[in-house]
Coordinates of C-alpha atoms and ligand atoms in Angstrom, one line a residue:
X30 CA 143.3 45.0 68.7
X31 CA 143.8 42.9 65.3
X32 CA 145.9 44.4 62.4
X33 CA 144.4 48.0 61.3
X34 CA 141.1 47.9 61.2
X35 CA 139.0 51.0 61.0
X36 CA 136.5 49.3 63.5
X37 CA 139.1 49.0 66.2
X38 CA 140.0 52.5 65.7
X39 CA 136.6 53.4 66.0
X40 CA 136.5 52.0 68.9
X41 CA 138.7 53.8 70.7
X42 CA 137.5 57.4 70.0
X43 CA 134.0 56.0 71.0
X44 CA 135.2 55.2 74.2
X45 CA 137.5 58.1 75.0
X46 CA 134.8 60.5 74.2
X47 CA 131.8 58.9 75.9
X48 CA 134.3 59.1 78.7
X49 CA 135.4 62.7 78.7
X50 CA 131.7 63.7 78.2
X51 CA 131.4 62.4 81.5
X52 CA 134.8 62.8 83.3
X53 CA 136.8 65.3 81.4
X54 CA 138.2 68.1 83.7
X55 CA 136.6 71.9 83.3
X56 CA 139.7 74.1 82.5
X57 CA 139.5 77.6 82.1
X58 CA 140.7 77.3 78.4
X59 CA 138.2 74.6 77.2
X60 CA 135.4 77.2 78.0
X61 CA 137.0 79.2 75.2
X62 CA 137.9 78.7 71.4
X63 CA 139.8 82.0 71.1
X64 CA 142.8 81.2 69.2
X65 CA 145.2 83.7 71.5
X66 CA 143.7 82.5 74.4
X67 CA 144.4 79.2 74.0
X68 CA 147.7 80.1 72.2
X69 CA 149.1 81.1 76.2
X70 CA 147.5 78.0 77.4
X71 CA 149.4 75.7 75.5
X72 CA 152.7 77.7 75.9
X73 CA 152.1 77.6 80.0
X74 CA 151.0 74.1 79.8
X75 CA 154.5 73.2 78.4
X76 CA 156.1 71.8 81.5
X77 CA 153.8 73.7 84.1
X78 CA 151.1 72.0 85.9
X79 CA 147.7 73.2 85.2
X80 CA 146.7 73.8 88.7
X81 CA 149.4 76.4 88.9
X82 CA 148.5 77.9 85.5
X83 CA 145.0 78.3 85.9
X84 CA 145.8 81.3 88.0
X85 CA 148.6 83.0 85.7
X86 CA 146.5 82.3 82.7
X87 CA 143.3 84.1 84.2
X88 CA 145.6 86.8 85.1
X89 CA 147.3 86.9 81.8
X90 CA 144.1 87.5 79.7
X91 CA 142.8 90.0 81.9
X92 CA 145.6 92.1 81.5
X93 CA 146.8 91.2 77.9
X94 CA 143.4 90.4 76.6
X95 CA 144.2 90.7 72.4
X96 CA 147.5 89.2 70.8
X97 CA 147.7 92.8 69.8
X98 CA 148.2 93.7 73.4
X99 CA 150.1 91.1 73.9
X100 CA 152.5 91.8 70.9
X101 CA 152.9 95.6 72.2
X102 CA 153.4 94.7 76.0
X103 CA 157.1 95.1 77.5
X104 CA 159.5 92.6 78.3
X105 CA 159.6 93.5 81.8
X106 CA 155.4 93.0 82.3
X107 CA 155.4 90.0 80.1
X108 CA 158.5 88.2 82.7
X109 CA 156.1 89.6 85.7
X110 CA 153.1 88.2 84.4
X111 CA 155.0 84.6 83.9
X112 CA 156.4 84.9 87.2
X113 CA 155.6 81.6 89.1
X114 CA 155.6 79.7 85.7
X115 CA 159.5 78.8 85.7
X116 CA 161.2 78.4 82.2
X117 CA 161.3 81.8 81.3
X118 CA 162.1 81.4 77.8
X119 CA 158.5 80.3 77.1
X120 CA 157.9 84.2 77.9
X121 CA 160.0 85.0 75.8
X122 CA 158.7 83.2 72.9
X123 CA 155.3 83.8 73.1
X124 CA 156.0 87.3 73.1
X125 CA 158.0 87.0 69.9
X126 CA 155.6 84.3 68.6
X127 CA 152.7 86.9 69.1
X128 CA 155.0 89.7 67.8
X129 CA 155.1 87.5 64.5
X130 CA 151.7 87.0 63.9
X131 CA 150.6 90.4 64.6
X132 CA 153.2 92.2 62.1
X133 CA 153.2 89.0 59.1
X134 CA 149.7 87.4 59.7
X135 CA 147.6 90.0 60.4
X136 CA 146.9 89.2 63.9
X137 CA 145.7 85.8 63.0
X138 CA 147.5 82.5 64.2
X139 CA 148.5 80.7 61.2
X140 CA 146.3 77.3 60.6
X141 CA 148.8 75.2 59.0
X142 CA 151.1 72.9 61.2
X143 CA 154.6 73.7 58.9
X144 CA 153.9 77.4 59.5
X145 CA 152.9 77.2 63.0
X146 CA 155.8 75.1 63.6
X147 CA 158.7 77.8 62.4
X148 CA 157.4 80.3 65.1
X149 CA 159.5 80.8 68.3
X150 CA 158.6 77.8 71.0
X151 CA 156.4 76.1 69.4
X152 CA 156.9 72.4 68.7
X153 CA 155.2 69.5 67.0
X154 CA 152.5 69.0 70.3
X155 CA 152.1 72.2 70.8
X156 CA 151.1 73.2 67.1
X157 CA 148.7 70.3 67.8
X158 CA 147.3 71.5 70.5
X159 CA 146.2 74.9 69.4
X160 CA 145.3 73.8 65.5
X161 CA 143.1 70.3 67.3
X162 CA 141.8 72.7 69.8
X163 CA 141.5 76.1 68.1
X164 CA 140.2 75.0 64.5
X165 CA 139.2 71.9 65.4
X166 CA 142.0 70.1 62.5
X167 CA 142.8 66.8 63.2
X168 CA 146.7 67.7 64.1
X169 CA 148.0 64.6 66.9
X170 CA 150.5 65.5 70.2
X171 CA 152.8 63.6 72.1
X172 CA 153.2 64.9 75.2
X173 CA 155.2 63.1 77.8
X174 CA 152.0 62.3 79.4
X175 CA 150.6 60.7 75.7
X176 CA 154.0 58.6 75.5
X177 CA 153.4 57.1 79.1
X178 CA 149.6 56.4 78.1
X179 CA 150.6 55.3 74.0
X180 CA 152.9 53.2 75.2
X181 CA 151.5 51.0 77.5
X182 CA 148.2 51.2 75.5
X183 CA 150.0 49.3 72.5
X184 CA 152.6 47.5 74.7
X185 CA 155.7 49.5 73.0
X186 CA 158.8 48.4 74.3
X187 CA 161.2 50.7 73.0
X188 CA 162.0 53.6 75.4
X189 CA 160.0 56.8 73.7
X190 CA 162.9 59.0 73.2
X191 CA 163.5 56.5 70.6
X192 CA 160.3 55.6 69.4
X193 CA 159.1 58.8 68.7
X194 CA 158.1 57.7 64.7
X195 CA 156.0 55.2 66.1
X196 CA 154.3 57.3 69.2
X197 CA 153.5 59.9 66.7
X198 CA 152.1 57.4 64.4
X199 CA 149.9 55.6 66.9
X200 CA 148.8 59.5 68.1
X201 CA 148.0 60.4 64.3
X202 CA 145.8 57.0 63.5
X203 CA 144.0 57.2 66.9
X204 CA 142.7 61.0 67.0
X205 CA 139.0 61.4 65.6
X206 CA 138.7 63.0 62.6
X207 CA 135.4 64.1 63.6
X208 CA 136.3 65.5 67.1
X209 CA 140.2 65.6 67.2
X210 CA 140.6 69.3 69.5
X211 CA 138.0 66.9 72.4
X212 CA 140.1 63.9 71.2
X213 CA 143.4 65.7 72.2
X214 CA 141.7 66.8 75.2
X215 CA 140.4 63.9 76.4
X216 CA 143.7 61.9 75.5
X217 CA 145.5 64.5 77.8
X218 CA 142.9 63.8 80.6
X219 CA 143.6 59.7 80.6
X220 CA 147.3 60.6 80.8
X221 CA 147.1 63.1 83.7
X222 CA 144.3 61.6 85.8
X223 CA 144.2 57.8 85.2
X224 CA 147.2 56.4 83.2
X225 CA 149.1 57.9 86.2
X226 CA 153.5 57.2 86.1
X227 CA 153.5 54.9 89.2
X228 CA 149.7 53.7 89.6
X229 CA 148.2 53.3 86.2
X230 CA 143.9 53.3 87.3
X231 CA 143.2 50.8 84.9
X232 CA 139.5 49.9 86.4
X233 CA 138.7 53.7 85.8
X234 CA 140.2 53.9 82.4
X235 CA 138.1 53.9 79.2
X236 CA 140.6 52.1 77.4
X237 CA 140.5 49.1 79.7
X238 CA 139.2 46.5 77.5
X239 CA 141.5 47.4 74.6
X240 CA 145.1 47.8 76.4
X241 CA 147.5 45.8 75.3
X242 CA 149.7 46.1 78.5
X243 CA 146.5 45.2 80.8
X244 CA 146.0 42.0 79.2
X245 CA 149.5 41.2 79.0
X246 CA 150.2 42.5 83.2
X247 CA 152.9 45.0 81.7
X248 CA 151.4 48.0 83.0
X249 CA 153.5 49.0 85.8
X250 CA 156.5 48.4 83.5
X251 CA 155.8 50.8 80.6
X252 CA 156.8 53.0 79.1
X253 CA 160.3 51.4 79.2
X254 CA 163.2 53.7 81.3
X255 CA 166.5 54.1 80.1
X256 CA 168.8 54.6 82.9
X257 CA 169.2 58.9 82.7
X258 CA 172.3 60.8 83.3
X259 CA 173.1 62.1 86.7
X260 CA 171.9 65.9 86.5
X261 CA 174.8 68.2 87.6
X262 CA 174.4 70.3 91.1
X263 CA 175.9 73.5 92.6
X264 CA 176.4 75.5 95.4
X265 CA 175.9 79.0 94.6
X266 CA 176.1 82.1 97.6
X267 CA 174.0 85.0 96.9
X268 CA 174.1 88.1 98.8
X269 CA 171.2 90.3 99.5
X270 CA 172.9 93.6 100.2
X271 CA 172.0 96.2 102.1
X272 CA 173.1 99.7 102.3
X273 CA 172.5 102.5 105.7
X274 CA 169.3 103.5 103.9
X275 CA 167.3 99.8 104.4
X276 CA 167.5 99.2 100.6
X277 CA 168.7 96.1 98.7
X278 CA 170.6 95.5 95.9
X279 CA 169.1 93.6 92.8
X280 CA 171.2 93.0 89.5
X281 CA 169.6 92.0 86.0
X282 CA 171.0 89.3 84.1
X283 CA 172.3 89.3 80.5
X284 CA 169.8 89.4 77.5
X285 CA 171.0 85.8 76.9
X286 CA 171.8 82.7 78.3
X287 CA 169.6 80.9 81.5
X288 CA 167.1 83.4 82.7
X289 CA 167.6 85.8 80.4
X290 CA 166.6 89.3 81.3
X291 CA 165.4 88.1 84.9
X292 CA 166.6 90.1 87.6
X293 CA 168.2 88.6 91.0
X294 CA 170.3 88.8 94.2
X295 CA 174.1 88.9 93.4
X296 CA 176.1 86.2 93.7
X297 CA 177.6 83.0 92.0
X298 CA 179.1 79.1 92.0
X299 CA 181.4 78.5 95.0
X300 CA 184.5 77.4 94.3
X301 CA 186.4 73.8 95.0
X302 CA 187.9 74.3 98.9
X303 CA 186.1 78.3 99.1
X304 CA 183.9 79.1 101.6
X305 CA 180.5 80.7 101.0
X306 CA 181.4 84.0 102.4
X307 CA 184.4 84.5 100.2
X308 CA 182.5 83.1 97.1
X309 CA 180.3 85.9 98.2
X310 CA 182.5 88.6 98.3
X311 CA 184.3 87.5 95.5
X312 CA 181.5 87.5 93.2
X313 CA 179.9 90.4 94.0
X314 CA 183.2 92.2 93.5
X315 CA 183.9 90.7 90.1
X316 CA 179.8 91.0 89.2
X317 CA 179.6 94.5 90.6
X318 CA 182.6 95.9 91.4
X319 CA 181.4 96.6 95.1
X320 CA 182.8 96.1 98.3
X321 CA 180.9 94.5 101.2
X322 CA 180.8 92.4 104.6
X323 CA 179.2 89.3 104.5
X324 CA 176.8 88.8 107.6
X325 CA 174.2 86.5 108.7
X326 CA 172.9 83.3 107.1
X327 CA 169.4 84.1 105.7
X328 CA 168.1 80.9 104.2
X329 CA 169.0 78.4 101.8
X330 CA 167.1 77.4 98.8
X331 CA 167.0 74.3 96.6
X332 CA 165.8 74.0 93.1
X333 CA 166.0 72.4 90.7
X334 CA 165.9 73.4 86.7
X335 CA 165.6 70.7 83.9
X336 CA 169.6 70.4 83.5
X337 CA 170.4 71.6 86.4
X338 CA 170.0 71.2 90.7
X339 CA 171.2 74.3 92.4
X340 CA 171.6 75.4 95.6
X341 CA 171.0 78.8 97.0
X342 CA 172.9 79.6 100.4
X343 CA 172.0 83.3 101.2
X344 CA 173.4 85.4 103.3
X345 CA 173.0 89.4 104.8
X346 CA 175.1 91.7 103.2
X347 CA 176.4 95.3 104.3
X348 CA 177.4 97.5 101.3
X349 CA 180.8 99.2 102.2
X350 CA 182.2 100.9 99.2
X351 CA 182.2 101.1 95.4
X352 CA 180.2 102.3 93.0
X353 CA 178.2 99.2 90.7
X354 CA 179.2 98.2 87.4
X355 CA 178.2 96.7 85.1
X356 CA 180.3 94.1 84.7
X357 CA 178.4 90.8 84.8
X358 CA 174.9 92.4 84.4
X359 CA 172.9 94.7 82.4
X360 CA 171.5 96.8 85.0
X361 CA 171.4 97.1 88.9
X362 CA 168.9 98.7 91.4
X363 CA 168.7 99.9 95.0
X364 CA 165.3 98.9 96.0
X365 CA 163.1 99.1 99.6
X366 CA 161.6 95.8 100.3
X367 CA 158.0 96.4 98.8
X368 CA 158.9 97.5 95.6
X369 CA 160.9 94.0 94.9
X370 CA 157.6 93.0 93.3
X371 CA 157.5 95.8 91.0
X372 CA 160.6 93.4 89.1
X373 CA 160.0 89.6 87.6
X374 CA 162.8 87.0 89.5
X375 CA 163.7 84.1 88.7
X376 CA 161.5 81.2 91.0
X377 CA 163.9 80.4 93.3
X378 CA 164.7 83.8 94.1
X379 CA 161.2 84.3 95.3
X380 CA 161.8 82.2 98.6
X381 CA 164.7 84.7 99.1
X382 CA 162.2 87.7 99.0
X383 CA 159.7 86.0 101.0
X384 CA 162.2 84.8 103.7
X385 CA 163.2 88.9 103.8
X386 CA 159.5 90.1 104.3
X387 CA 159.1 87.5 107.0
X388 CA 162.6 88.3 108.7
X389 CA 163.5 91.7 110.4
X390 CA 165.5 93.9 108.6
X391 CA 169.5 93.5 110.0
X392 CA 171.0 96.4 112.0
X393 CA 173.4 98.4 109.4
X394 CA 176.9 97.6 111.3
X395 CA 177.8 100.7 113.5
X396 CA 181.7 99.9 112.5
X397 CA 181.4 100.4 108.8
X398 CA 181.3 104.4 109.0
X399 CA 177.6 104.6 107.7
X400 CA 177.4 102.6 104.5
X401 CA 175.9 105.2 102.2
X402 CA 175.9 104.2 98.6
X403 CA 177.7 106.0 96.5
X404 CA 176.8 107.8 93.2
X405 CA 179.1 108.0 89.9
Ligands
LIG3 S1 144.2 50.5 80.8 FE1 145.7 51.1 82.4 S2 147.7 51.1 81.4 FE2 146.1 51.0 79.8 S3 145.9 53.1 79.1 FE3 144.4 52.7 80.7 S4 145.3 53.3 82.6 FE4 146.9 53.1 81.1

């Protein structure tokens, strides 16, 4: 492309959009120009792979069809419905977000960007999702994605974290005025599908014949890294307790903080030089106030959050005495294995629950005198 000229432009819209007519993937949410509707989509879509949120967004609608119902649902159903999304604070938000509009806009999702922008999760590209798509307003969005694909389409050399002036420039001056909310769509569509991280498919890519990194072989080496931190990992024991009745013990996390409000197995960070066991019993006394015995291995479970790799190493409990408190939670349950999915848990908790439905239920230790619970 030479200097700024409207034709070059021009050119690039024509191209993008002849190609999505042709090529651009059929997502539940592009069937739709329901404001709400595609107010979750964008909030799931944050850092969730649309072939898992298909399903939760489906599932979503049907049960909270109206940002009405949405506004009036509870906490609890709105953390089971995003179960399987991960980053629960998006829940979170969009239920305050939707809150928001329903009790100071009248139910209706604010059309300009500033406003959009001050409501709870919702950021520059995600504002410019919903107006683009929604209303149709020419409002750009830079997605990680759209950095990989701007910046190899204009050869940027600077890394994008610190470029983001220019990224946002380059996504403003490219979107069609005419068709921005198919614009965004389709520019979201080069960036999953064909301007891929490792393997860039140039020879399917509409922009081909105006890339600035193609002509110049720099494909492969854009956008430009910066060497990233090491991301910090622990070891945490969890115990999934049981008591002489064949139920388990769940705990609910504080109303702040990582996984706010989710609910889990017990447990916590091991210790320099302790074992698991005895981080185990440790926490669960200090969390609970309970007594147990530590028992079998169960499974262990790695995952990984944005600032954070953990790992899970679970083990059989047996309650032996104490009554809970509420010392590191805000609520506790005894609960028989089905109902576990009456409560929303965290994602990496759910390979704990599924290695318990697949795994016999432990023998309740003859030695510890009957293990019944008991009550305050
Ligand atoms: S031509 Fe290749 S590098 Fe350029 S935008 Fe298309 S896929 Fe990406």
């Amino acid at each position: 492309m030479t200097g700024d000229r409207w034709a070059d432009w021009q050119w690039f819209r024509t191209e993008l959009l002849a190609w999505y007519a042709q090529h651009g993937r059929d997502l539940p949410w592009r069937r739709t120009h329901d404001p709400y509707a595609i107010l979750v989509s964008e909030f799931m879509l944050q850092q969730t792979q649309v072939v898992t949120v298909i399903a939760h967004y489906q599932k979503w609608l049907k049960q909270l069809p109206t940002i009405q119902t949405c506004a009036q649902a509870q906490p609890q159903d709105i953390f089971k419905l995003w179960e399987g999304l991960g980053y629960y604070r998006r829940a979170t938000y969009l239920h305050q977000t939707c809150q928001i509009i329903v009790r100071e806009y009248g139910g209706k999702i604010p059309q300009a960007l500033d406003t959009l922008i001050t409501l709870p999760g919702i950021g520059r590209t995600t504002a410019g999702g919903i107006l683009s798509h929604a209303f149709n307003l020419p409002t750009p969005i830079l997605d990680g994605n759209v950095q990989r694909v701007l910046s190899r389409l204009f050869a940027l050399t600077t890394p994008p974290h610190r470029n983001q002036k220019q990224l946002w420039h380059y996504s403003q001056r490219l979107l069609d005025p005419v068709a921005p909310g198919r614009f965004n769509q389709a520019l979201m569509d080069v960036g999953a599908g064909v301007c891929l991280p490792k393997d860039p498919q140039c020879g399917r890519c509409p922009w081909q014949n105006g890339c600035m990194s193609t002509q110049t072989q720099q494909q492969h080496d854009l956008p430009v890294r910066e060497p990233g931190k090491e991301i910090p990992h622990r070891t945490i024991g969890v115990g999934v307790i049981w008591n002489a009745q064949g139920q388990v013990l769940i705990d609910q996390r504080p109303s702040t903080g990582l996984l706010a409000n989710l609910w889990e197995f017990p447990g916590g960070k091991v210790e320099a030089g302790e074992s698991v066991p005895d981080c185990i019993r440790r926490e669960i006394y200090e969390e609970l106030g309970l007594e147990i015995q530590v028992g079998e291995h169960l499974i262990t479970v790695n995952h990984r959050y944005t600032h954070l790799r953990v790992t899970l190493v679970v083990h059989h409990c047996f309650y032996r005495s104490g009554i809970p408190e509420l010392r590191g939670c805000q609520a506790y349950a005894w609960v028989e294995l089905p109902d576990l999915c009456r409560y929303p848990f965290p994602q990496a908790n759910q390979k704990i629950i599924q290695a318990l439905q697949e795994s016999p239920i432990p023998p309740y230790p003859l030695e510890m005198g009957g293990g019944r619970v008991q009550s305050k």
